[in-house]
Amino acid sequence: MAGFKALLATRTDQGQTVDWVELTEDDLMAGNVTIKVTHTTLNYKDGLAVAGKAPIFRRWPMIPGIDLAGVVEASRCRDYKPGDKVLVNGWRLGETHYGGYAEKARVEDGWLVPVPKQFNCSDAMAIGTAGYTAMLCVLALEENDVKPGDGPVLVTGASGGVGSVAIALLSKLGFEVIASTGRTEEEDYLKYLGAAGVVDRGELSGEPSMLGKERWGGAIDTVGSSTLANVLSQMKYNGAVAACGLAQGTDLPASVMPFILRGVTLQGVESVLAPKQRRLDAWKRLAKDLDIGKLRAMAVAHPLEDVLELAPKIVAGKVRGRVVFNVG
Ligand code: NDP
């Protein structure tokens, strides 16, 4: 049986090690669809996992990579046949089930999303969990009735993956987008994606006030902590915040004042176990509302081998936009 290359994380007495290994299909985990992985990507969570900065792996050994895209090689289900282009986001890939940092994967058909015809497998991974989560955040704002006329929408962690895709989506939908970033030198990039203005993230990351001047009709927050608390305090009456991230921290030193005096909504967004229909809806909207030129401009292609060098960089907030790994 022909072997394939994979990155394997192993737990030792000294801690975690990650090594390139040769596996065979017999080594793959249970599932009814086998995929030749052509592309994968680097999300913040992948960086934490590979760099050993957080306990992302829940089973050992583990192939990291929470996303993958590729071509079906073998299928024991009716919905997919060899040659179909498919993608997987989450479902605990790279946590409890072998993930995308390998030339092959085997998963349950219920986890698969067909790659929309507007995208190729590289585009699908330029989107990845980060972009699909950005879309979930936009859906959350829409479901909370945030409209372009309600005032500017703030996106925090703007130069990162979720932030970059969120800006491109919101601007296409007619929102006035303000990007909060620690990299003000990326102003041209953020404006190219569709930001109308840029604020230094230092304005939002300090000691939160209970209630500030009303500034934002909506917000997508990827950083949490005092930034999210400050954002909440600056929301306009009946505004909504979609919160998905923790790049600044997991705490939330906020007060109830924005909720009880301004009717502000704080909507949590979770991507890993989102139901299948929600994913299909999100990918349908990505195909419709994401400018493919902007998507390709925010993505940089690398060979998968570069993951070891890039993982600590994304955790340090030093990766702009999205990374696509070519596999094999
Ligand atoms: P990235 O690393 O690409 O982006 C995060 C951005 O946050 C950075 O680029 C930086 O933007 C900003 N940032 C980094 N460190 C700090 C800090 N200390 N204080 C304030 N801002 C900071 O990550 P992703 O876009 O992939 O993910 C963003 C967040 O969303 C992560 O926390 C991730 O875990 C979470 N996430 C959650 C999901 C869910 O299902 N809930 C799914 C996907 C992601 P800048 O330089 O512009 O300030």
Short mmCIF file of C-alpha atoms and ligand atoms in Angstrom, two decimals:
data_model
loop_
_atom_site.label_atom_id
_atom_site.label_comp_id
_atom_site.label_asym_id
_atom_site.label_seq_id
_atom_site.Cartn_x
_atom_site.Cartn_y
_atom_site.Cartn_z
CA MET A 1 0.00 0.00 0.00
CA ALA A 2 1.42 3.38 -1.02
CA GLY A 3 2.43 5.62 1.85
CA PHE A 4 1.66 9.30 2.33
CA LYS A 5 3.29 12.11 4.26
CA ALA A 6 1.77 13.61 7.40
CA LEU A 7 2.71 15.85 10.29
CA LEU A 8 2.25 13.87 13.50
CA ALA A 9 2.12 15.34 17.00
CA THR A 10 3.21 12.96 19.74
CA ARG A 11 3.24 13.37 23.50
CA THR A 12 6.48 12.43 25.24
CA ASP A 13 7.78 12.78 28.79
CA GLN A 14 9.50 15.97 27.62
CA GLY A 15 6.28 17.43 26.19
CA GLN A 16 4.88 17.61 22.68
CA THR A 17 6.89 16.84 19.53
CA VAL A 18 5.77 17.26 15.91
CA ASP A 19 7.47 15.26 13.15
CA TRP A 20 6.98 14.52 9.48
CA VAL A 21 6.15 10.83 9.11
CA GLU A 22 5.11 8.34 6.41
CA LEU A 23 1.72 6.69 7.05
CA THR A 24 -0.50 4.28 5.11
CA GLU A 25 -4.28 4.31 4.68
CA ASP A 26 -4.51 1.65 7.41
CA ASP A 27 -3.31 4.31 9.85
CA LEU A 28 -6.23 6.65 9.07
CA MET A 29 -9.13 6.94 11.49
CA ALA A 30 -12.70 5.76 10.89
CA GLY A 31 -14.84 7.41 8.24
CA ASN A 32 -16.69 6.56 5.04
CA VAL A 33 -14.95 9.01 2.69
CA THR A 34 -11.22 9.04 1.89
CA ILE A 35 -9.83 12.30 0.51
CA LYS A 36 -6.65 13.22 -1.29
CA VAL A 37 -5.84 16.47 0.51
CA THR A 38 -4.65 19.12 -1.94
CA HIS A 39 -4.79 22.21 0.30
CA THR A 40 -5.04 23.12 3.95
CA THR A 41 -4.46 26.31 5.92
CA LEU A 42 -3.23 27.98 9.09
CA ASN A 43 -5.73 29.29 11.62
CA TYR A 44 -4.90 30.81 15.00
CA LYS A 45 -5.94 27.52 16.61
CA ASP A 46 -3.58 25.56 14.33
CA GLY A 47 -0.79 27.88 15.43
CA LEU A 48 -1.59 27.23 19.10
CA ALA A 49 -1.66 23.47 18.45
CA VAL A 50 1.52 23.08 16.41
CA ALA A 51 3.50 25.52 18.55
CA GLY A 52 2.27 23.70 21.69
CA LYS A 53 0.85 26.92 23.19
CA ALA A 54 -2.55 25.50 24.21
CA PRO A 55 -3.97 22.00 24.76
CA ILE A 56 -5.70 21.70 21.38
CA PHE A 57 -4.85 18.00 20.82
CA ARG A 58 -7.33 15.82 22.75
CA ARG A 59 -5.97 12.50 21.54
CA TRP A 60 -2.43 11.28 20.87
CA PRO A 61 -0.84 10.93 18.44
CA MET A 62 -2.67 13.53 16.33
CA ILE A 63 -2.36 14.97 12.83
CA PRO A 64 -2.95 18.74 13.25
CA GLY A 65 -4.96 20.91 10.86
CA ILE A 66 -8.56 21.95 11.59
CA ASP A 67 -9.38 22.47 7.88
CA LEU A 68 -8.77 20.58 4.65
CA ALA A 69 -9.81 20.63 1.01
CA GLY A 70 -9.23 18.09 -1.70
CA VAL A 71 -10.65 15.42 -3.95
CA VAL A 72 -12.63 12.34 -2.94
CA GLU A 73 -10.62 9.17 -3.63
CA ALA A 74 -12.98 6.55 -2.22
CA SER A 75 -16.50 6.81 -0.85
CA ARG A 76 -18.91 4.46 0.88
CA CYS A 77 -21.78 6.95 0.82
CA ARG A 78 -24.22 7.93 -1.89
CA ASP A 79 -23.68 11.70 -1.75
CA TYR A 80 -19.99 11.73 -2.73
CA LYS A 81 -18.09 9.96 -5.50
CA PRO A 82 -14.41 9.85 -6.49
CA GLY A 83 -13.33 13.12 -8.08
CA ASP A 84 -15.72 15.35 -6.08
CA LYS A 85 -14.10 18.48 -4.59
CA VAL A 86 -14.84 18.73 -0.88
CA LEU A 87 -13.80 20.68 2.21
CA VAL A 88 -13.99 20.18 5.96
CA ASN A 89 -14.00 22.90 8.64
CA GLY A 90 -13.68 21.87 12.26
CA TRP A 91 -15.70 18.90 13.55
CA ARG A 92 -12.70 18.46 15.90
CA LEU A 93 -10.37 17.75 13.00
CA GLY A 94 -6.84 18.16 14.35
CA GLU A 95 -8.17 17.77 17.91
CA THR A 96 -9.69 14.29 18.25
CA HIS A 97 -9.71 13.20 14.58
CA TYR A 98 -6.70 13.23 12.21
CA GLY A 99 -6.63 16.62 10.50
CA GLY A 100 -5.54 18.37 7.33
CA TYR A 101 -1.74 18.38 7.66
CA ALA A 102 -1.41 15.15 5.65
CA GLU A 103 -1.70 14.05 2.06
CA LYS A 104 -4.74 11.92 2.90
CA ALA A 105 -7.67 12.10 5.27
CA ARG A 106 -10.65 9.89 6.09
CA VAL A 107 -13.78 11.45 7.56
CA GLU A 108 -17.54 10.93 7.88
CA ASP A 109 -19.55 12.23 4.92
CA GLY A 110 -21.66 14.37 7.27
CA TRP A 111 -18.63 16.58 7.87
CA LEU A 112 -18.09 17.38 4.20
CA VAL A 113 -19.16 20.50 2.35
CA PRO A 114 -18.91 20.45 -1.46
CA VAL A 115 -16.48 23.16 -2.64
CA PRO A 116 -18.81 25.81 -4.18
CA LYS A 117 -18.33 26.06 -7.94
CA GLN A 118 -17.16 29.69 -7.62
CA PHE A 119 -14.05 28.48 -5.73
CA ASN A 120 -11.19 26.04 -6.28
CA CYS A 121 -9.67 24.04 -3.41
CA SER A 122 -7.03 26.73 -2.83
CA ASP A 123 -9.76 29.40 -2.49
CA ALA A 124 -11.67 27.12 -0.12
CA MET A 125 -8.63 27.05 2.16
CA ALA A 126 -7.96 30.77 1.72
CA ILE A 127 -11.38 31.00 3.37
CA GLY A 128 -10.91 28.09 5.80
CA THR A 129 -12.31 28.17 9.32
CA ALA A 130 -11.28 31.83 9.66
CA GLY A 131 -13.33 32.96 6.65
CA TYR A 132 -16.26 30.67 7.35
CA THR A 133 -16.33 32.05 10.92
CA ALA A 134 -16.25 35.61 9.55
CA MET A 135 -19.34 34.66 7.52
CA LEU A 136 -21.02 33.19 10.64
CA CYS A 137 -20.34 36.52 12.38
CA VAL A 138 -21.90 38.47 9.51
CA LEU A 139 -24.95 36.17 9.62
CA ALA A 140 -25.18 36.80 13.38
CA LEU A 141 -25.21 40.58 12.83
CA GLU A 142 -27.86 40.25 10.12
CA GLU A 143 -30.00 38.04 12.37
CA ASN A 144 -29.74 40.74 15.04
CA ASP A 145 -31.05 43.21 12.50
CA VAL A 146 -27.85 45.23 12.08
CA LYS A 147 -28.20 47.21 8.84
CA PRO A 148 -25.82 49.50 6.91
CA GLY A 149 -27.83 52.57 7.96
CA ASP A 150 -27.32 51.82 11.66
CA GLY A 151 -23.80 53.23 11.76
CA PRO A 152 -20.24 51.98 11.28
CA VAL A 153 -19.38 48.34 11.97
CA LEU A 154 -16.13 47.75 13.84
CA VAL A 155 -13.91 44.74 13.08
CA THR A 156 -11.19 43.99 15.65
CA GLY A 157 -8.06 41.93 14.91
CA ALA A 158 -8.58 43.37 11.45
CA SER A 159 -5.33 42.26 9.76
CA GLY A 160 -5.84 38.64 10.86
CA GLY A 161 -7.74 35.91 9.03
CA VAL A 162 -11.23 36.35 10.47
CA GLY A 163 -10.82 40.12 10.41
CA SER A 164 -9.67 40.33 6.78
CA VAL A 165 -12.55 38.21 5.46
CA ALA A 166 -15.07 40.03 7.67
CA ILE A 167 -13.99 43.40 6.23
CA ALA A 168 -14.30 42.16 2.63
CA LEU A 169 -17.75 40.68 3.31
CA LEU A 170 -19.17 43.65 5.23
CA SER A 171 -17.96 46.22 2.72
CA LYS A 172 -19.50 44.26 -0.18
CA LEU A 173 -22.77 44.23 1.79
CA GLY A 174 -22.72 48.03 2.00
CA PHE A 175 -21.55 48.55 5.59
CA GLU A 176 -19.17 51.32 6.58
CA VAL A 177 -16.39 49.21 8.09
CA ILE A 178 -13.86 50.50 10.61
CA ALA A 179 -10.83 48.26 11.13
CA SER A 180 -9.15 48.05 14.54
CA THR A 181 -5.54 46.95 14.23
CA GLY A 182 -2.21 46.99 16.01
CA ARG A 183 -0.59 47.19 12.57
CA THR A 184 -1.50 50.66 11.39
CA GLU A 185 1.15 50.22 8.67
CA GLU A 186 -1.42 47.85 7.09
CA GLU A 187 -3.86 50.71 6.48
CA ASP A 188 -3.57 50.40 2.66
CA TYR A 189 -4.23 46.65 2.84
CA LEU A 190 -7.25 47.14 5.10
CA LYS A 191 -8.65 49.90 2.89
CA TYR A 192 -8.14 47.71 -0.20
CA LEU A 193 -10.26 45.04 1.52
CA GLY A 194 -12.99 47.63 2.06
CA ALA A 195 -12.35 49.40 5.37
CA ALA A 196 -13.51 53.02 5.34
CA GLY A 197 -11.22 53.85 8.25
CA VAL A 198 -8.67 52.40 10.65
CA VAL A 199 -8.32 52.80 14.43
CA ASP A 200 -5.27 51.84 16.48
CA ARG A 201 -6.20 48.86 18.63
CA GLY A 202 -4.52 50.62 21.59
CA GLU A 203 -7.61 52.88 21.70
CA LEU A 204 -9.73 49.85 22.59
CA SER A 205 -7.46 47.53 24.55
CA GLY A 206 -7.01 49.61 27.75
CA GLU A 207 -9.03 49.78 30.97
CA PRO A 208 -12.70 49.41 29.89
CA SER A 209 -15.19 52.11 30.76
CA MET A 210 -18.74 51.10 31.80
CA LEU A 211 -20.36 53.18 29.11
CA GLY A 212 -18.70 55.30 26.43
CA LYS A 213 -19.73 57.46 23.51
CA GLU A 214 -22.03 55.57 21.11
CA ARG A 215 -19.95 54.75 18.03
CA TRP A 216 -20.80 51.39 16.44
CA GLY A 217 -24.00 50.01 14.93
CA GLY A 218 -22.43 46.55 14.93
CA ALA A 219 -19.10 44.88 15.63
CA ILE A 220 -17.22 41.67 14.92
CA ASP A 221 -14.73 40.98 17.70
CA THR A 222 -11.91 38.46 17.31
CA VAL A 223 -9.80 39.46 20.31
CA GLY A 224 -11.97 39.34 23.48
CA SER A 225 -10.77 40.67 26.85
CA SER A 226 -10.76 44.44 27.53
CA THR A 227 -11.14 45.15 23.80
CA LEU A 228 -14.51 43.39 23.73
CA ALA A 229 -15.51 45.17 26.96
CA ASN A 230 -14.64 48.56 25.41
CA VAL A 231 -16.45 47.70 22.19
CA LEU A 232 -19.59 46.80 24.16
CA SER A 233 -19.40 50.12 26.01
CA GLN A 234 -19.28 52.01 22.68
CA MET A 235 -22.21 50.30 20.96
CA LYS A 236 -25.12 52.38 19.72
CA TYR A 237 -28.63 51.78 21.04
CA ASN A 238 -29.81 48.24 20.03
CA GLY A 239 -26.42 47.46 18.41
CA ALA A 240 -25.05 43.92 18.25
CA VAL A 241 -21.58 42.43 18.64
CA ALA A 242 -20.62 39.04 17.18
CA ALA A 243 -17.80 37.68 19.36
CA CYS A 244 -15.69 34.77 18.16
CA GLY A 245 -12.12 35.19 19.38
CA LEU A 246 -9.61 35.49 22.18
CA ALA A 247 -6.41 36.86 20.62
CA GLN A 248 -6.08 39.40 23.46
CA GLY A 249 -7.40 37.11 26.20
CA THR A 250 -10.21 34.91 27.44
CA ASP A 251 -11.45 37.30 30.11
CA LEU A 252 -14.30 39.79 29.67
CA PRO A 253 -14.01 42.69 32.14
CA ALA A 254 -17.30 44.29 31.07
CA SER A 255 -20.27 45.82 32.92
CA VAL A 256 -23.97 45.16 32.33
CA MET A 257 -24.57 48.83 31.45
CA PRO A 258 -24.53 48.46 27.62
CA PHE A 259 -27.08 45.65 27.92
CA ILE A 260 -29.50 47.29 30.33
CA LEU A 261 -29.22 50.93 29.17
CA ARG A 262 -28.74 50.46 25.41
CA GLY A 263 -30.25 47.04 24.67
CA VAL A 264 -26.95 45.87 23.21
CA THR A 265 -26.72 42.22 22.10
CA LEU A 266 -23.59 40.12 22.57
CA GLN A 267 -23.84 37.15 20.21
CA GLY A 268 -21.34 34.30 20.60
CA VAL A 269 -20.16 32.62 17.40
CA GLU A 270 -18.92 29.01 17.30
CA SER A 271 -17.71 27.25 14.17
CA VAL A 272 -16.40 23.80 15.13
CA LEU A 273 -19.69 22.03 15.85
CA ALA A 274 -22.03 24.30 13.89
CA PRO A 275 -24.82 22.18 12.35
CA LYS A 276 -24.44 21.10 8.75
CA GLN A 277 -27.23 23.31 7.40
CA ARG A 278 -25.65 26.39 9.04
CA ARG A 279 -22.36 25.58 7.27
CA LEU A 280 -24.06 25.08 3.92
CA ASP A 281 -25.82 28.43 4.39
CA ALA A 282 -22.53 30.13 5.30
CA TRP A 283 -20.67 28.66 2.31
CA LYS A 284 -23.54 29.64 -0.02
CA ARG A 285 -23.26 33.21 1.24
CA LEU A 286 -19.46 33.18 0.92
CA ALA A 287 -19.85 32.13 -2.72
CA LYS A 288 -22.27 35.02 -3.25
CA ASP A 289 -20.81 37.81 -1.11
CA LEU A 290 -17.03 37.35 -0.96
CA ASP A 291 -15.07 39.20 -3.63
CA ILE A 292 -12.77 36.53 -5.06
CA GLY A 293 -10.14 39.09 -6.10
CA LYS A 294 -9.89 40.34 -2.51
CA LEU A 295 -9.84 36.77 -1.19
CA ARG A 296 -6.91 35.87 -3.44
CA ALA A 297 -5.11 39.11 -2.53
CA MET A 298 -5.32 38.39 1.22
CA ALA A 299 -3.97 34.82 0.86
CA VAL A 300 -0.33 33.75 0.60
CA ALA A 301 0.53 30.23 -0.65
CA HIS A 302 3.18 28.14 1.11
CA PRO A 303 4.31 24.53 0.97
CA LEU A 304 2.92 22.61 3.96
CA GLU A 305 6.46 22.20 5.29
CA ASP A 306 6.41 25.92 6.24
CA VAL A 307 3.82 25.25 8.96
CA LEU A 308 6.48 24.74 11.62
CA GLU A 309 7.89 28.21 10.98
CA LEU A 310 4.50 29.94 10.59
CA ALA A 311 2.72 28.44 13.64
CA PRO A 312 4.50 30.57 16.27
CA LYS A 313 4.14 33.62 14.01
CA ILE A 314 0.33 33.48 13.86
CA VAL A 315 0.17 33.09 17.65
CA ALA A 316 2.33 36.22 17.94
CA GLY A 317 -0.10 38.12 15.65
CA LYS A 318 2.50 38.37 12.88
CA VAL A 319 0.62 36.71 10.02
CA ARG A 320 -1.42 39.02 7.78
CA GLY A 321 -4.62 37.75 6.13
CA ARG A 322 -4.70 34.09 5.25
CA VAL A 323 -2.17 31.32 4.61
CA VAL A 324 -2.89 28.52 2.11
CA PHE A 325 -0.76 25.38 2.26
CA ASN A 326 -0.27 23.38 -0.92
CA VAL A 327 -0.15 19.72 0.07
CA GLY A 328 1.89 17.15 -1.80
P1 NDP B 1 -5.19 35.67 13.35
O1 NDP B 1 -3.98 35.46 14.17
O2 NDP B 1 -5.10 35.57 11.88
O3 NDP B 1 -5.80 37.10 13.72
C1 NDP B 1 -5.88 37.57 15.03
C2 NDP B 1 -5.59 39.07 15.02
O4 NDP B 1 -5.86 39.58 16.32
C3 NDP B 1 -4.15 39.41 14.75
O5 NDP B 1 -3.83 39.42 13.39
C4 NDP B 1 -4.06 40.80 15.35
O6 NDP B 1 -4.65 41.72 14.43
C5 NDP B 1 -5.01 40.71 16.56
N1 NDP B 1 -4.29 40.46 17.80
C6 NDP B 1 -3.31 39.54 18.04
N2 NDP B 1 -2.87 39.62 19.31
C7 NDP B 1 -3.59 40.61 19.89
C8 NDP B 1 -3.60 41.18 21.20
N3 NDP B 1 -2.78 40.75 22.15
N4 NDP B 1 -4.46 42.18 21.44
C9 NDP B 1 -5.30 42.64 20.49
N5 NDP B 1 -5.32 42.14 19.22
C10 NDP B 1 -4.49 41.15 18.94
O7 NDP B 1 -6.29 34.66 13.91
P2 NDP B 1 -7.67 34.22 13.24
O8 NDP B 1 -8.20 35.36 12.47
O9 NDP B 1 -7.52 32.89 12.62
O10 NDP B 1 -8.57 34.03 14.55
C11 NDP B 1 -8.93 35.18 15.31
C12 NDP B 1 -9.54 34.74 16.63
O11 NDP B 1 -10.78 34.10 16.39
C13 NDP B 1 -8.67 33.75 17.40
O12 NDP B 1 -8.75 34.03 18.77
C14 NDP B 1 -9.32 32.42 17.10
O13 NDP B 1 -9.09 31.48 18.11
C15 NDP B 1 -10.78 32.81 17.01
N6 NDP B 1 -11.58 31.93 16.19
C16 NDP B 1 -12.71 31.41 16.76
C17 NDP B 1 -13.53 30.61 16.05
C18 NDP B 1 -14.80 30.14 16.68
O14 NDP B 1 -15.36 29.13 16.23
N7 NDP B 1 -15.29 30.84 17.69
C19 NDP B 1 -13.20 30.18 14.70
C20 NDP B 1 -12.03 30.86 14.14
C21 NDP B 1 -11.25 31.68 14.90
P3 NDP B 1 -4.04 43.20 14.22
O15 NDP B 1 -2.57 43.04 14.02
O16 NDP B 1 -4.75 43.72 13.03
O17 NDP B 1 -4.36 43.97 15.48
#
